[in-house]
Coordinates of C-alpha atoms in Angstrom, one line a residue:
X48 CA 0.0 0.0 0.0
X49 CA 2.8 2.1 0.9
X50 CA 5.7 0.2 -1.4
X51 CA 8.5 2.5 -2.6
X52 CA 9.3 1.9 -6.5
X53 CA 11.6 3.8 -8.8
X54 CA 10.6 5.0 -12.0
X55 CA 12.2 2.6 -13.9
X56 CA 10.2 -0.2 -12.1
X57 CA 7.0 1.9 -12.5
X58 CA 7.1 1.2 -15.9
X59 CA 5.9 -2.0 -15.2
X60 CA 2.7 -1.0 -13.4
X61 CA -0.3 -0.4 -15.6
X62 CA -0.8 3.3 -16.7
X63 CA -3.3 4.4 -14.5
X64 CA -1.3 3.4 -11.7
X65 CA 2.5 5.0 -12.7
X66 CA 3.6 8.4 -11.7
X67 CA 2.3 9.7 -14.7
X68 CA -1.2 8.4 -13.6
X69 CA -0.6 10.2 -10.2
X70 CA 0.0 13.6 -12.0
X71 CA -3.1 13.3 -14.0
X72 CA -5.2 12.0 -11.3
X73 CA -3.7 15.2 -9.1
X74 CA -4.2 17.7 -12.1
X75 CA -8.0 16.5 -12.6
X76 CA -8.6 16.8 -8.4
X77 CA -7.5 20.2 -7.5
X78 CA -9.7 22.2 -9.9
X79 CA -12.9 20.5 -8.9
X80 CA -12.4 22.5 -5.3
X81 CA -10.5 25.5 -6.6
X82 CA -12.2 26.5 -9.5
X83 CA -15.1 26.3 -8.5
X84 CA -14.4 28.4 -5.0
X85 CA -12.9 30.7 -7.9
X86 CA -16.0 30.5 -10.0
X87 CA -18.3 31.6 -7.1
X88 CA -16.5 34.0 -5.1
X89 CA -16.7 37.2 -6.8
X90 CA -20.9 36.5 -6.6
X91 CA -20.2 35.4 -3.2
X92 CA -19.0 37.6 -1.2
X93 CA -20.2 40.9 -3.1
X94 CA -24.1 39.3 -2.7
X95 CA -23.1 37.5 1.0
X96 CA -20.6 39.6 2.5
X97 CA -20.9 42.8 0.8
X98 CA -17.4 43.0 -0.3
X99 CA -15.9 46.1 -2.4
X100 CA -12.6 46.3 -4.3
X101 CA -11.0 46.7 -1.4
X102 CA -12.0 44.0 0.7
X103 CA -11.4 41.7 -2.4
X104 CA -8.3 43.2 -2.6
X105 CA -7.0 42.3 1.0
X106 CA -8.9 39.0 0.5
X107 CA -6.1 37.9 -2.3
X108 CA -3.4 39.3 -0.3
X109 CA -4.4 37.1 2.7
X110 CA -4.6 34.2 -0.3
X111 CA -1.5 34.6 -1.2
X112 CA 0.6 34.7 2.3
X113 CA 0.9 30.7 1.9
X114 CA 2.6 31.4 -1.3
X115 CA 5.0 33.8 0.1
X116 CA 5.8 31.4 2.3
X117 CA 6.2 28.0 0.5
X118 CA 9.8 28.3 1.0
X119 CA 8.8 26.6 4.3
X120 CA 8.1 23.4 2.1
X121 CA 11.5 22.8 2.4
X122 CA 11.1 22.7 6.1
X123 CA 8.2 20.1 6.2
X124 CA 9.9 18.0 3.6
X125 CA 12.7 16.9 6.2
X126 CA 10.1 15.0 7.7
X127 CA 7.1 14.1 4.7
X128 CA 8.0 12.8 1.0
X129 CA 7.0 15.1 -1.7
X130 CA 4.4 12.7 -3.1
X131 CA 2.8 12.5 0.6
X132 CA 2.7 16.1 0.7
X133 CA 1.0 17.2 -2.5
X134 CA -1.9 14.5 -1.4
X135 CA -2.3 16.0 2.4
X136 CA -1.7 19.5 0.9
X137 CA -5.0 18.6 -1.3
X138 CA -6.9 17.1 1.2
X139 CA -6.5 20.4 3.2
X140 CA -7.9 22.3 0.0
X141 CA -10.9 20.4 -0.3
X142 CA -11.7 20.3 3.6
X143 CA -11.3 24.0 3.9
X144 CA -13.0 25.1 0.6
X145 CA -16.0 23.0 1.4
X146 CA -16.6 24.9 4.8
X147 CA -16.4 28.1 2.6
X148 CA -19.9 29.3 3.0
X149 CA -20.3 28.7 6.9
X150 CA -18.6 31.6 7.4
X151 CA -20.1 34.5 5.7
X152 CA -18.4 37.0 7.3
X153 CA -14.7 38.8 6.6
X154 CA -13.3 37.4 9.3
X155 CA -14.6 34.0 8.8
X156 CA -13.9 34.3 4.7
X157 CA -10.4 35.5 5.3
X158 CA -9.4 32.1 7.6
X159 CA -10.9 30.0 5.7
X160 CA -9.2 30.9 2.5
X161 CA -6.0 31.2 4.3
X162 CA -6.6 27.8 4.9
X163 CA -7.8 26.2 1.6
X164 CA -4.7 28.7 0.1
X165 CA -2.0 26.1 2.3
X166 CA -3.3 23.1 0.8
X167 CA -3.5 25.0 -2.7
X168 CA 0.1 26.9 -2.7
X169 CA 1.8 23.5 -0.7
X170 CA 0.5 20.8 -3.4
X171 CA 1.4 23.4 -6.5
X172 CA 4.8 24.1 -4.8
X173 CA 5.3 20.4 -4.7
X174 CA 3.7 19.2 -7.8
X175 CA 5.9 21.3 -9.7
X176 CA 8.6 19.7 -8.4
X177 CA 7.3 16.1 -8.9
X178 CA 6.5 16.9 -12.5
X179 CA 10.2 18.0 -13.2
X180 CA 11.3 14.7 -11.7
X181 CA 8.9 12.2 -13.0
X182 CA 8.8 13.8 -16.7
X183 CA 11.8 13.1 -18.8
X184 CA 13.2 16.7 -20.9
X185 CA 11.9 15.2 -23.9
X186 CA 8.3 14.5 -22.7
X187 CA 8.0 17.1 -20.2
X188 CA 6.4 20.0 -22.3
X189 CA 3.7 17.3 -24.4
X190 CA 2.9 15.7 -20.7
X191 CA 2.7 19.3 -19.4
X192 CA 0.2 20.7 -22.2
X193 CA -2.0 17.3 -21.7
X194 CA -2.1 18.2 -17.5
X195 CA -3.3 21.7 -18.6
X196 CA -5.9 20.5 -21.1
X197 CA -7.1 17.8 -17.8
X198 CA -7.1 20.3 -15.1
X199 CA -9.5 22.5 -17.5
X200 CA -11.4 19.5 -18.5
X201 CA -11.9 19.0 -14.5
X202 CA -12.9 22.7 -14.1
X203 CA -15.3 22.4 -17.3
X204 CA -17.2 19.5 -16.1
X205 CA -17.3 21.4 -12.9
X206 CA -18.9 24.5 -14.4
X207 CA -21.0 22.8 -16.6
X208 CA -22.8 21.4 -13.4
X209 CA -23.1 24.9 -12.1
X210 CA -25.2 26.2 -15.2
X211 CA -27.3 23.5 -15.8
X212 CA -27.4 23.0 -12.0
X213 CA -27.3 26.2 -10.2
X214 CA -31.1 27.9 -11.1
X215 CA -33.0 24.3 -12.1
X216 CA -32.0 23.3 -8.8
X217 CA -31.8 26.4 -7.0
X218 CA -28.4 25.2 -5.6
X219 CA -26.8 27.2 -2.7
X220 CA -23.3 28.8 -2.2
X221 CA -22.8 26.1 0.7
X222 CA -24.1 22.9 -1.0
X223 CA -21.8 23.7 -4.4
X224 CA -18.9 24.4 -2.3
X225 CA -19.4 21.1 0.2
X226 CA -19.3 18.7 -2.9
X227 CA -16.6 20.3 -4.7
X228 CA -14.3 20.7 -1.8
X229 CA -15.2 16.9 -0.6
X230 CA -14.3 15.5 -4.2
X231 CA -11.3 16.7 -4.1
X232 CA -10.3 15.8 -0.8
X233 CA -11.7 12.0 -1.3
X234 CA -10.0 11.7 -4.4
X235 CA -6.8 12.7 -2.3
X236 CA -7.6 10.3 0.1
X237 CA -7.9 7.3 -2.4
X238 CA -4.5 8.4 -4.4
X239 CA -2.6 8.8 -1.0
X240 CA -3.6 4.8 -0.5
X241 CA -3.6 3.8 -4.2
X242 CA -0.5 4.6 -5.3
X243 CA 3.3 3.7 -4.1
X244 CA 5.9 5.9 -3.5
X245 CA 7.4 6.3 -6.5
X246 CA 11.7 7.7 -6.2
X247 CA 12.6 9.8 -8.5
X248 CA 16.4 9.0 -10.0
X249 CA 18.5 11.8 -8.1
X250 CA 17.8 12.8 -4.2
X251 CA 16.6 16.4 -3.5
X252 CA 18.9 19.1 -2.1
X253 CA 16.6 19.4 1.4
X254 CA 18.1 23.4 2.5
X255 CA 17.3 26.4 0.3
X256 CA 19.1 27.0 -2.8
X257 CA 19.7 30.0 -3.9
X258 CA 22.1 30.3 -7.2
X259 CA 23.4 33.2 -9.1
X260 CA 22.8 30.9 -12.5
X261 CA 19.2 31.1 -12.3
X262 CA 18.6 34.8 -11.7
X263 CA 16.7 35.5 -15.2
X264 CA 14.5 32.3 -13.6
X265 CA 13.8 33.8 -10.5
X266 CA 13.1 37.2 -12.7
X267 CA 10.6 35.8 -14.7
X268 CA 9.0 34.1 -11.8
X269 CA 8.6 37.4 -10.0
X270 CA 7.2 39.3 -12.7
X271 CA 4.4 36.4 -13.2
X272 CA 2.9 36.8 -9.9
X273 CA 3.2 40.4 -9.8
X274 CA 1.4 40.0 -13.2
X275 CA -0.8 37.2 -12.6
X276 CA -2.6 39.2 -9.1
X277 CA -4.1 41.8 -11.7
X278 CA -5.8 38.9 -13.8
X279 CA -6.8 36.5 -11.1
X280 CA -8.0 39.2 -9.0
X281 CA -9.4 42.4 -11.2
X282 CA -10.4 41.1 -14.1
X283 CA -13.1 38.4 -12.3
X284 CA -14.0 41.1 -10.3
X285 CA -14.6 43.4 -13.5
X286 CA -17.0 40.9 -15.3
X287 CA -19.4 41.1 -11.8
X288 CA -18.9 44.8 -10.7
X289 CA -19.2 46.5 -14.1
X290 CA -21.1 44.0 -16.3
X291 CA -23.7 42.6 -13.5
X292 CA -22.9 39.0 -14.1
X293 CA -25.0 36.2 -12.6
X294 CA -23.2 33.0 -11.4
X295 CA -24.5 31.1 -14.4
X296 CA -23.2 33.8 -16.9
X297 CA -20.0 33.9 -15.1
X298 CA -19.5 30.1 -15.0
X299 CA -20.7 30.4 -18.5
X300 CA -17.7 32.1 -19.1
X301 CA -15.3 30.0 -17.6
X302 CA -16.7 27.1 -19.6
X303 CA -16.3 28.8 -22.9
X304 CA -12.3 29.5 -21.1
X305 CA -11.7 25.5 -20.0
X306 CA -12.7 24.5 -23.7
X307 CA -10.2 26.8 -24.9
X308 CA -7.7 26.0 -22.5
X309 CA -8.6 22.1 -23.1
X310 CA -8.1 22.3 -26.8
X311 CA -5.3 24.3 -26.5
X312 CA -3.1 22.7 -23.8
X313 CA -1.8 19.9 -25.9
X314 CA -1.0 22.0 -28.7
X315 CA 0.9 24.4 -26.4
X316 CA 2.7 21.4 -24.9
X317 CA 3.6 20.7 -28.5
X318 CA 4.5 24.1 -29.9
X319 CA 7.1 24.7 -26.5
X320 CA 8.7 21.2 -27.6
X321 CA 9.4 22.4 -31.6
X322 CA 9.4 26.4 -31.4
X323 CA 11.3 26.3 -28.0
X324 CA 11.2 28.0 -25.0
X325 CA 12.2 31.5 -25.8
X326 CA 9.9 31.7 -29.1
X327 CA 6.7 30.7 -26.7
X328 CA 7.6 32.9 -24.3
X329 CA 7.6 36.0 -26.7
X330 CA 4.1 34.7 -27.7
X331 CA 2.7 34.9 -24.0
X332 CA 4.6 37.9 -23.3
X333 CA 3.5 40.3 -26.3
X334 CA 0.1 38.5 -26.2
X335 CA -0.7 39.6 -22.4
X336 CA 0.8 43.0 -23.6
X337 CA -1.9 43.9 -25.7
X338 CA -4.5 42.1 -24.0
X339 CA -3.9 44.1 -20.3
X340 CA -3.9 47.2 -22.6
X341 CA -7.5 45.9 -24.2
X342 CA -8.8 45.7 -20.6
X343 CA -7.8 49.4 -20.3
X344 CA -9.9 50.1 -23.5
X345 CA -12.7 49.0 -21.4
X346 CA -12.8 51.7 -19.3
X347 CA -11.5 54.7 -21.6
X348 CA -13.6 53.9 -24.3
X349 CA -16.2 52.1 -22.6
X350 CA -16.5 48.5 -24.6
X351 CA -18.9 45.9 -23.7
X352 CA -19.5 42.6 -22.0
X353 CA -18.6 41.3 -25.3
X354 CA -15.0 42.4 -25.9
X355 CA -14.5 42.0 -21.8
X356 CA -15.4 38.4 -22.5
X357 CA -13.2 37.8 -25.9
X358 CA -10.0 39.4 -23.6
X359 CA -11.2 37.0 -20.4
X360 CA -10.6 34.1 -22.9
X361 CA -7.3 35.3 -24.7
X362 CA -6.0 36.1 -20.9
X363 CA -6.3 32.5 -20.0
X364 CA -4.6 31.0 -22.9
X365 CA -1.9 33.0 -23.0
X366 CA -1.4 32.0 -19.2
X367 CA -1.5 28.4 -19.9
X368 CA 1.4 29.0 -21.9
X369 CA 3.3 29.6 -18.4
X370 CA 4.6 26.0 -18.5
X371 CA 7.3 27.4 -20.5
X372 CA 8.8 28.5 -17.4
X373 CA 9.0 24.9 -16.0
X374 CA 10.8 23.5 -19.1
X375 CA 13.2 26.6 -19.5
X376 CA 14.4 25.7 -15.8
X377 CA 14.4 22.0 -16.4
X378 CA 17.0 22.5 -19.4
X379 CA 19.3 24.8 -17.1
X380 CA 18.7 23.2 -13.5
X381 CA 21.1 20.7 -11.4
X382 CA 19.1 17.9 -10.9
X383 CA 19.3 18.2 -7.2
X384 CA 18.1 21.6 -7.1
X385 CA 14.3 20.9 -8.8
X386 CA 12.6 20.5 -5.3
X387 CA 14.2 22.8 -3.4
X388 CA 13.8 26.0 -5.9
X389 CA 10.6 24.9 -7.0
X390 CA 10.0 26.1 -3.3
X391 CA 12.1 29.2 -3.6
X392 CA 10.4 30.3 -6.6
X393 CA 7.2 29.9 -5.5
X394 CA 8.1 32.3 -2.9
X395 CA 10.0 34.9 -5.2
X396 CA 6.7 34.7 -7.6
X397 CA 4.5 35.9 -4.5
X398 CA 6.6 38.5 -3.4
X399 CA 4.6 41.2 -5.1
X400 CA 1.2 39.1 -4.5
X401 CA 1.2 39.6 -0.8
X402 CA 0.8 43.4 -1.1
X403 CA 0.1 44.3 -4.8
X404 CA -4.4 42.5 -4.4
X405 CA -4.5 45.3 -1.3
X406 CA -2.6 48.1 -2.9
X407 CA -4.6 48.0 -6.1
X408 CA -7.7 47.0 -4.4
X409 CA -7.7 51.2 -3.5
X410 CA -6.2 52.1 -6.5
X411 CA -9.3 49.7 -8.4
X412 CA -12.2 52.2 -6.8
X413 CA -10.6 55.3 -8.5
X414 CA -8.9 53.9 -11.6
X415 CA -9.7 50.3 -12.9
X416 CA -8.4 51.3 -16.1
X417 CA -5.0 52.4 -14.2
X418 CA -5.0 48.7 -12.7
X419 CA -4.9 46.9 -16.1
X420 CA -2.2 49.7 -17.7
X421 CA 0.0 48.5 -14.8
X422 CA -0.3 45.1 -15.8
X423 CA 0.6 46.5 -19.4
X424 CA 4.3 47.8 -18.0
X425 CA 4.5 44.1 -15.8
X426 CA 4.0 42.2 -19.6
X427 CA 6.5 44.6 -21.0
X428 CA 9.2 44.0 -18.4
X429 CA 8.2 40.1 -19.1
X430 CA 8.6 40.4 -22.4
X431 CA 12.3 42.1 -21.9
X432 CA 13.4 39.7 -20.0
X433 CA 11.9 36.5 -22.0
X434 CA 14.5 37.9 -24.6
X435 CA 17.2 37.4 -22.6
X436 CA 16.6 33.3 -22.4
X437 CA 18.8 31.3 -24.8
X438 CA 17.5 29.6 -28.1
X439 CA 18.6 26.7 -26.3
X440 CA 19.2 26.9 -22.7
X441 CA 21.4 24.2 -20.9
X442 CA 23.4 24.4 -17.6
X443 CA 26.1 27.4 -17.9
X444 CA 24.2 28.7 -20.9
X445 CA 20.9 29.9 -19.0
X446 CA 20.9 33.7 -21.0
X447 CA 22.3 35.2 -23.7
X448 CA 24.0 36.9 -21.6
X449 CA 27.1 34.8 -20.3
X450 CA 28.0 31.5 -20.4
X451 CA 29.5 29.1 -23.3
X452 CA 26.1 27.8 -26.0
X453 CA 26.6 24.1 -25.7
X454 CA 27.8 22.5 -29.0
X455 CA 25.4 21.2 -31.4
X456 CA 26.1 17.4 -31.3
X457 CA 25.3 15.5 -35.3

């Protein structure tokens, strides 16, 4: 029940059941609880609790505390495998997102999602890190763009329940966000038992690493949660405050997102694996520029539901295209080092998170417009920086800036 097994020797177990299996099963849990607390909060607390911009604001800064913080995985995993942590660290997700709605108040709304954000920011800290090991270089960015297109499947089946669900059977906050947050935690529950512990090939630095190599790494990292805050926070927020959304048109949306995303993910898997890392990076970057500039447009020259809706979309694709991040530090990493800096960079990319929902949530009830140009200047300093990352990175050749270009072997 609890065997250990290597990879190698995991290639003897049936599919369903090898580390790849586990990574899927993961990607196809976690979204059943998260995106769905994600699809119903902006209703939720703006009809519950009465929240403004500014409550929603320093609701996302408490969110993303854990983040800042996951260097502390480093600490827990002198005592708990990686594999045993991403299941508990789910389990804790589920739990706390299903007792969402039994406490409508700030107070109440704030611990709980501090809560369910441990068990989110712990499993993504450490799934990152198991993908890197369990995934070979060559497979990595095809298995990666398959996760994506799972975890929006998981989300799409989610939402589709809440439209045909939510007004047929006049469904409550509390009763969405019990079964949600239990399926995910059960599923958890039965992976933590069904699976053995599979080793990856090289043992995992267990103290922080910090190394001068990786700087554009930890760069880009930064920049992508500063970035990612605006999105994940304002432009939700947006479709409810300024277009009057209902649940069901606001799932509605998502679902039209997860199709795209689902179609979408294997290609983008594909694309990273001929194009390369740098090319796709451009892409997100330049893509993201103009789109955080659209949702600027919004408010200067007042476009519709429509056009909000289009950009929504576009916003979300070119974020699944973030993967490119894991298989740029894959090419340039030690090894060794996966685990450990997957916990360090979790940290560096929620630096800005921790303060920047709060700060903007003020900013947001004079200028929304101002909120998204800001996200405009974070995609352009992406973008500077994604053109610093070698055509092919490798280990001493991680920019264009130093290092010897490894010779082309054939």
């Amino acid at each position: 029940m609890m065997r250990k097994m290597t990879l190698e020797q995991a290639q003897a177990l049936p599919y369903w059941r090898r580390p790849e299996g586990l990574l899927i099963l993961m990607a196809a849990a976690m979204p059943l609880a998260f995106s769905t607390w994600s699809a119903l909060l902006n209703n939720f607390v703006i009809e519950v609790a009465g929240f403004t911009g500014v409550e929603i604001g320093w609701l996302h800064s408490v969110r993303e505390i854990p983040g800042f913080l996951a260097i502390g995985v480093i600490l827990v995993l002198l005592v708990v495998r990686e594999q045993v942590l991403a299941l508990v660290s789910l389990i804790l997700l589920g739990v706390a997102s299903a007792l969402t709605a039994q406490f409508p108040s700030l107070g109440g709304i704030l611990f709980l999602t501090l809560l369910s954000s441990i068990g989110f920011h712990y499993y993504e800290t450490v799934n990152q890190s198991l993908q890197l090991q369990w995934l070979s270089k060559e497979r990595a960015p095809r298995v990666l763009g398959w996760l994506v297109a799972v975890g929006s499947g998981s989300s799409l089946v989610a939402y589709l329940a809440l439209v045909a669900l939510w007004d047929s059977l006049g469904l409550s906050y509390d009763t969405v966000y019990m079964v949600s947050g239990g399926l995910t935690a059960l599923i958890a529950v039965v992976a933590f038992f069904l699976y053995p512990q599979f080793e990856a090939p090289v043992a995992q630095h267990r103290k922080m690493i910090l190394r001068r190599r990786y700087w554009l790494y930890y760069a880009m990292q930064f920049m992508a949660g500063a970035r990612r805050q605006i999105f994940v926070v304002f432009a939700a927020f947006m479709m409810v405050e300024r277009f009057g959304m209902a649940v069901h048109q606001v799932t509605a949306l998502f679902i039209v997102n997860y199709i795209a995303n689902m179609a979408a993910g294997p290609f983008i898997g594909g694309w990273i694996g001929r194009f390369g890392d740098r090319n796709m990076m451009l892409v997100q970057y330049g893509g993201l520029l103009i789109v955080f500039l659209a949702y600027g447009g919004i408010y200067a020259f007042g476009w519709g539901v429509v056009i909000a809706s289009v950009l929504y979309v576009l916003d979300h694709l070119f974020f699944a295209m973030n993967i490119t991040l894991k298989t740029y530090f894959q090419k340039i990493a030690d090894p060794a080092d996966i685990a450990p800096t997957a916990a360090v960079a979790f940290t560096i990319n929620h630096i800005a998170a921790v303060f920047l929902p709060a700060g903007l949530g003020y900013l947001w009830v004079v200028s929304p417009g101002s909120v998204f140009l800001l996200a405009a200047g974070m995609a352009s300093v992406s973008l500077g920086l994604a053109c610093l990352v070698p055509r092919d990175p490798a280990p001493g050749y991680e920019t264009i800036l130093g290092g010897v270009r490894p010779a082309v072997v054939g």
